[in-house]
Coordinates of C-alpha atoms in Angstrom, one line a residue:
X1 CA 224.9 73.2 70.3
X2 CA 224.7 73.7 74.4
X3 CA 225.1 76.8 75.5
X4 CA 227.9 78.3 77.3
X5 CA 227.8 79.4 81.1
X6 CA 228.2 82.9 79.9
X7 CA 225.0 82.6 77.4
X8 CA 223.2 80.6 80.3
X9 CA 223.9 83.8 82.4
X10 CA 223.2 86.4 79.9
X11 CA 219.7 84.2 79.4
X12 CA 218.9 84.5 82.7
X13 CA 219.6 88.4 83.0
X14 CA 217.5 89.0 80.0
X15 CA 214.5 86.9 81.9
X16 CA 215.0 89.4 85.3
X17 CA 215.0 92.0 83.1
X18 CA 211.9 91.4 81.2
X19 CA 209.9 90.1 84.3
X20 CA 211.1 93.3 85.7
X21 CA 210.1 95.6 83.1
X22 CA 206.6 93.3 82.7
X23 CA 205.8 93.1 86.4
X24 CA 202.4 94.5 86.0
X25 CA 201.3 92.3 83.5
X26 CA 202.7 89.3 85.1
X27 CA 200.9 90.6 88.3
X28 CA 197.5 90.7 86.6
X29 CA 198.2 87.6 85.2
X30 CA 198.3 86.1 88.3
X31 CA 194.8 85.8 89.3
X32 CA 193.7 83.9 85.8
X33 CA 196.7 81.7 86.3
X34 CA 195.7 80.8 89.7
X35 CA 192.0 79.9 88.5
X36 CA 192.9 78.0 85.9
X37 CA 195.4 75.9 88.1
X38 CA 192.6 75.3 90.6
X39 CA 190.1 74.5 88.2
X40 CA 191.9 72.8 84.9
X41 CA 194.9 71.5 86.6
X42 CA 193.9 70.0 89.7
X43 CA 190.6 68.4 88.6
X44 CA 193.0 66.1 85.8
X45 CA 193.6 64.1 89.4
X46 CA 190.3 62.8 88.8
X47 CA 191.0 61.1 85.9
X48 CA 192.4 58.1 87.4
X49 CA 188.8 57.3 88.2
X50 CA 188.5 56.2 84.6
X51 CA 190.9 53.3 85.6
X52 CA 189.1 52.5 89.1
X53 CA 186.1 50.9 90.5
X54 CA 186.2 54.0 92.3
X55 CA 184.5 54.0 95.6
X56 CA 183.8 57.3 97.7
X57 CA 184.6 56.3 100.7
X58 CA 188.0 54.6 99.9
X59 CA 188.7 57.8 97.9
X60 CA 191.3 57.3 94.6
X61 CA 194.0 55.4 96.8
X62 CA 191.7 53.1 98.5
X63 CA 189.7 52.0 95.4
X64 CA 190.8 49.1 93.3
X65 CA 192.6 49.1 90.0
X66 CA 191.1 48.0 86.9
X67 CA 192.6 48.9 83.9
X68 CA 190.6 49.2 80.7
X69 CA 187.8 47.7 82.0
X70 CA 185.5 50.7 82.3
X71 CA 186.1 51.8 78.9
X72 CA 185.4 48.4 77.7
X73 CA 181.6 49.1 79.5
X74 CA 181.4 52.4 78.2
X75 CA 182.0 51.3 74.1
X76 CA 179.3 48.8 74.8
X77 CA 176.7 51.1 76.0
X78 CA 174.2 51.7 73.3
X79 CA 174.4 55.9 75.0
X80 CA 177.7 56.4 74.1
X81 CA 177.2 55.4 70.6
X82 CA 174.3 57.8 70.4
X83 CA 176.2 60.3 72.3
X84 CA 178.8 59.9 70.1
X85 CA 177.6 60.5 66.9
X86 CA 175.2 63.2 67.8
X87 CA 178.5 65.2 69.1
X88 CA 180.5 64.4 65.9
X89 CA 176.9 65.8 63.9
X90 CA 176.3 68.8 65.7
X91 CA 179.9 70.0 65.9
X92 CA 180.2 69.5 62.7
X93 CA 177.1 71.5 61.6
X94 CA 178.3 74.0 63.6
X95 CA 181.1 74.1 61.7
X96 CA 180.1 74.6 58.8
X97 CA 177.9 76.8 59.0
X98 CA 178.5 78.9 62.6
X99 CA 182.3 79.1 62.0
X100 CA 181.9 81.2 58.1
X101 CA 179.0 83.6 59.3
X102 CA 181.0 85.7 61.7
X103 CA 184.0 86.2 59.1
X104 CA 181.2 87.6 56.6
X105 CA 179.3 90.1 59.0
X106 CA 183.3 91.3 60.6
X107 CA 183.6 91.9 56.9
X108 CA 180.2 93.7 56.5
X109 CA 181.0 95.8 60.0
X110 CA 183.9 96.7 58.4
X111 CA 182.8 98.4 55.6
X112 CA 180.4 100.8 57.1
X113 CA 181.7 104.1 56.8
X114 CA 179.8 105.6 59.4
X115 CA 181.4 104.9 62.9
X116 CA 178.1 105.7 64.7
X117 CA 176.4 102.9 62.6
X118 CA 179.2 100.9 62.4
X119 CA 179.2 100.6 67.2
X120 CA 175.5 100.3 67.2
X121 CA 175.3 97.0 64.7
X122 CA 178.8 95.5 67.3
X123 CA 176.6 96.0 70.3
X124 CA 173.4 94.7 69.0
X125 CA 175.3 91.6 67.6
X126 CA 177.0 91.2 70.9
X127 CA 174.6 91.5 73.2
X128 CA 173.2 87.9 73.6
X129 CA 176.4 86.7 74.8
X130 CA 176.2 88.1 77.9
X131 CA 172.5 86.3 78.1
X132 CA 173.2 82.8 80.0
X133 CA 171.8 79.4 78.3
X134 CA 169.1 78.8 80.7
X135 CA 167.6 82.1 80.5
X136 CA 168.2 82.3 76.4
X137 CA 166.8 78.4 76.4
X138 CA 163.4 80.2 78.6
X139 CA 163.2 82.9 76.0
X140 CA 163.4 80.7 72.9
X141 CA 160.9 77.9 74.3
X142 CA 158.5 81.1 75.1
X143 CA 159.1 82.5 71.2
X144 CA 158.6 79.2 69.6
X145 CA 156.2 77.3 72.2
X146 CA 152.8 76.7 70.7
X147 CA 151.6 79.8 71.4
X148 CA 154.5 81.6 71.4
X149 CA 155.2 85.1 69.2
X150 CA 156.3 82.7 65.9
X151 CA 153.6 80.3 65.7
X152 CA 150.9 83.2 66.3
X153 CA 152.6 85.3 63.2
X154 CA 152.9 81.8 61.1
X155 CA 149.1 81.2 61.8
X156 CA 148.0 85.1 61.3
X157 CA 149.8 85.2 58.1
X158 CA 147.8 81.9 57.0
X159 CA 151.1 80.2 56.7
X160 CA 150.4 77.4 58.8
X161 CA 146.5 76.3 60.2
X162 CA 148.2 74.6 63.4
X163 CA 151.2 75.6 65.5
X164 CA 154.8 74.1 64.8
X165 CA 156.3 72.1 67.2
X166 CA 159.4 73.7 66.8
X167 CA 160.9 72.7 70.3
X168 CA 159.8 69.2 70.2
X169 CA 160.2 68.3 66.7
X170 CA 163.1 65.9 65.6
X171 CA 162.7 67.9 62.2
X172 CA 163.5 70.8 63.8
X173 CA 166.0 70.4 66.0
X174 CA 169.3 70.6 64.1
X175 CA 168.0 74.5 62.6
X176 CA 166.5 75.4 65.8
X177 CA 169.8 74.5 67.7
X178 CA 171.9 76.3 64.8
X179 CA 170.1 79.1 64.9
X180 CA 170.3 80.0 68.3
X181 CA 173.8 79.2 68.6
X182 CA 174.8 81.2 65.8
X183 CA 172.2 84.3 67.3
X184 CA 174.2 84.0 71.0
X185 CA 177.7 83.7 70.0
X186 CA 177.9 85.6 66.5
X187 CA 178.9 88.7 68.3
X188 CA 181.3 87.5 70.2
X189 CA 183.2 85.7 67.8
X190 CA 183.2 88.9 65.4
X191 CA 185.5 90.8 68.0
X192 CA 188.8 88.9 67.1
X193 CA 188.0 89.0 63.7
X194 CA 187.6 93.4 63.7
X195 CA 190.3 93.4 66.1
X196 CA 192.5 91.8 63.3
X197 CA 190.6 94.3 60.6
X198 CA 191.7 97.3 62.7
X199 CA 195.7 96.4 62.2
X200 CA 195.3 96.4 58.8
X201 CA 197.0 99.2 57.2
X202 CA 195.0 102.0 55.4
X203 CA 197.5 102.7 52.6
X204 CA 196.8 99.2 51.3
X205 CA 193.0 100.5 50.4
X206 CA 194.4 103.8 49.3
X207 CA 196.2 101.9 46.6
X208 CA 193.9 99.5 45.7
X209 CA 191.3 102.2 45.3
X210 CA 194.1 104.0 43.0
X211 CA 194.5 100.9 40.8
X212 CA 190.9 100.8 40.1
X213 CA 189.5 98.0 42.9
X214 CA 186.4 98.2 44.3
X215 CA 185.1 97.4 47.6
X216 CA 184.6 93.8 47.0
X217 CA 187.9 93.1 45.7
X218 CA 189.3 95.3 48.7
X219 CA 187.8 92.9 50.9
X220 CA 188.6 89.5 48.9
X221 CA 192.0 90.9 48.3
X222 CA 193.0 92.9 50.6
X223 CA 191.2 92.4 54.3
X224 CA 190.5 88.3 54.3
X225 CA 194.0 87.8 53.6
X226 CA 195.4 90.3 56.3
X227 CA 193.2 88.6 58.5
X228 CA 194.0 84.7 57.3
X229 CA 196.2 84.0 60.2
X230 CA 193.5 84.5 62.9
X231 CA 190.9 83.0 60.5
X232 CA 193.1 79.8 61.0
X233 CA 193.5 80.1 64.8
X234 CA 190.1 80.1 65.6
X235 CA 189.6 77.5 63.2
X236 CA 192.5 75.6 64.9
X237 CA 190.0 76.1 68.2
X238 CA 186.9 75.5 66.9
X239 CA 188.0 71.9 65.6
X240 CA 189.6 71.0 68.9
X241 CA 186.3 71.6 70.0
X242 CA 184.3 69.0 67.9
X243 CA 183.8 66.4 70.8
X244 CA 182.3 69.4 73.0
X245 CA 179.1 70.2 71.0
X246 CA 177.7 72.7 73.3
X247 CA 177.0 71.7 77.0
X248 CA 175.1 74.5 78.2
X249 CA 172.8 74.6 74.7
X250 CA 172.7 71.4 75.0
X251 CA 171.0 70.7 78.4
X252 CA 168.8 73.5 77.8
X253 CA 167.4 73.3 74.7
X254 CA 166.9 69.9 74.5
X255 CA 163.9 67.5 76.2
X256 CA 162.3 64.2 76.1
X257 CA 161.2 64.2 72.8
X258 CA 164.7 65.8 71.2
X259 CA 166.9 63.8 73.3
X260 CA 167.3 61.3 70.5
X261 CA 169.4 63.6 68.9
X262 CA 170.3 65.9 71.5
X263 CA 172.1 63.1 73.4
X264 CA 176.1 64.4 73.5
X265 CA 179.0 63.2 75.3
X266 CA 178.7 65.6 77.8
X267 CA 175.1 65.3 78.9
X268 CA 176.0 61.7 78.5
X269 CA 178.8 62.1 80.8
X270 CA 176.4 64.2 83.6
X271 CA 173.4 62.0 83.0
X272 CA 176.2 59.2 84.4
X273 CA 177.4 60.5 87.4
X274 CA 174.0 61.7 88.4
X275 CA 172.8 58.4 88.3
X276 CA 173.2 57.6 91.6
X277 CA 175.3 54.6 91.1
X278 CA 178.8 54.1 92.4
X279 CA 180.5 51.9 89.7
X280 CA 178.9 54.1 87.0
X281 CA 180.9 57.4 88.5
X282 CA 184.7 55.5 86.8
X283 CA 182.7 54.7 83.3
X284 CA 181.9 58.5 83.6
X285 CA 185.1 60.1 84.4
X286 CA 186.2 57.3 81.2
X287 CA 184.0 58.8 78.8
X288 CA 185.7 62.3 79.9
X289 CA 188.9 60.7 79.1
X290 CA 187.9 59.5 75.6
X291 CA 186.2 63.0 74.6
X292 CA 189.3 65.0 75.8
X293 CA 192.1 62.4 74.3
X294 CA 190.0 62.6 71.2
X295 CA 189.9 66.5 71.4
X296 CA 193.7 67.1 71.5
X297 CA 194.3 65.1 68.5
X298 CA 191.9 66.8 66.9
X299 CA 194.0 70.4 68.1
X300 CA 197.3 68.6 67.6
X301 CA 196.4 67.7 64.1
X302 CA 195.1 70.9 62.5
X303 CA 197.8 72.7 64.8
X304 CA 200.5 70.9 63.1
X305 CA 198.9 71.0 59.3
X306 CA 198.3 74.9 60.0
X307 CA 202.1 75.1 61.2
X308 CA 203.5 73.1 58.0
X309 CA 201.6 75.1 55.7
X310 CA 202.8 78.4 57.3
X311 CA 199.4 79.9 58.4
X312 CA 200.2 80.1 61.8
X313 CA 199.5 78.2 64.9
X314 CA 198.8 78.0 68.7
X315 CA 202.0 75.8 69.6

């Protein structure tokens, strides 16, 4: 049913007067609006590099048009199918395993008693995620190197009688990369789940604790599902982030000998418009393409299932 001129009016007011009563928050708004115009929006210009034999100096309106044909170059290169499927296996490792743990120590924070206690574990948790890749990449390589602090306690303790190649190992590679993803970002992610906790209402526990549950059953029954709805938004984000396994781990943590199954679609991507060659900068910007199409159905998909199943969404 369209609305009246009256209603369109009375729609309008309503918008003044919130923007009015908001202005603040609109104003420091602003500044993250801006930087994600200038660096999310505008960039997507490039894109029609993808469909180019794009040449520098003739810039995107000079160069010539030619269709699909850079992504028919890019399905054929033996690096994107090894790019591929080592972003589909480490994303999904991830997962699996990365996405669960910080849901299980929110829930352990959130049963200390003792505030004091309770600060001290949320700082020492969060602390690596303010330590960039490149210096946590120099401190793991320094803590698992061949002489580093692990392999000297592996071979005082008679565990092992060499060192283990845990940096160049193929073997190693998917825990190693695990691990230190989970050890930088753990923290971080464990905010939006206590933030959630902190709404929940304390009666609820009062009542619970009245009818005889303990604290486990508390926090099966009573916290997880109060906290279900962000559960699924970050899940909602963290599968729209499958084709982006990790750039910054990635480059690193990984070398010659790793790069076998350290290979994603972004290093791919880098490693291709770094090579100094012209035509390769449009099979580039098509493998961008391809990883962020593939990324938004990924979001648009579990989006919509989370929607029709009523356990919330971003859209």
């Amino acid at each position: 049913m369209r609305k009246t001129q009256a209603q369109k009016l009375e729609s309008r007011r309503e918008r003044q007067r919130l923007v009015k009563k908001y202005k603040w928050l609109y104003l420091f708004a602003f500044p993250g609006v801006v930087v994600l115009i200038l660096f999310a929006y505008l960039p997507m210009v490039g894109l029609v590099m993808a469909f180019q034999q794009y040449d520098p100096v003739s810039g995107f309106f000079g160069s010539p048009w030619v269709g699909l044909y850079n992504f028919q170059r890019l399905f054929s290169t033996p690096t994107f199918g090894r790019a591929f499927r080592n972003t589909l296996i480490i994303s999904t490792l991830k997962l699996i395993v990365c996405f669960p743990m910080p849901i299980l120590v929110s829930l352990l924070i959130n049963e200390l008693r003792r505030a004091r206690v309770k600060k001290t574990i949320q700082t020492v948790v969060y602390i690596p995620n303010f330590v960039s890749w490149v210096i946590a990449a120099g401190l793991w390589y320094s803590l698992l190197g061949n002489s580093g602090v692990v392999n000297s306690l592996l071979m005082g303790l008679g565990i092992t009688q060499e060192p283990v190649m845990f940096m160049q190992s193929l073997g190693w590679f998917y825990p190693v990369i695990l691990f230190t993803d989970l050890w930088k970002t753990l923290g971080y992610n464990t905010i939006f789940y206590m933030a959630a906790m902190s709404g929940i209402s304390t009666e609820q526990y009062e009542a619970a604790m009245m009818d005889g549950a303990g604290r486990f059953k508390q926090a099966i029954y009573i916290t997880l599902p109060s906290i279900s709805k962000t559960i699924v938004l970050m899940f909602i984000l963290q599968v729209g982030s499958l084709m982006s396994a990790g750039f910054d781990q990635m480059w690193t943590m990984s070398n010659l000998a790793t790069r076998e199954l350290s290979d994603i679609l972004d290093t791919a991507v880098l490693r291709t418009l770094t090579s100094g060659t012209i035509n390769d900068l449009s099979v580039g910007a098509a493998m961008g393409l391809f990883k962020s199409a593939i990324s938004l159905g990924l979001f648009m998909v579990t989006n919509f299932l989370a929607d029709k199943f009523d356990q919330g969404s971003l859209v």
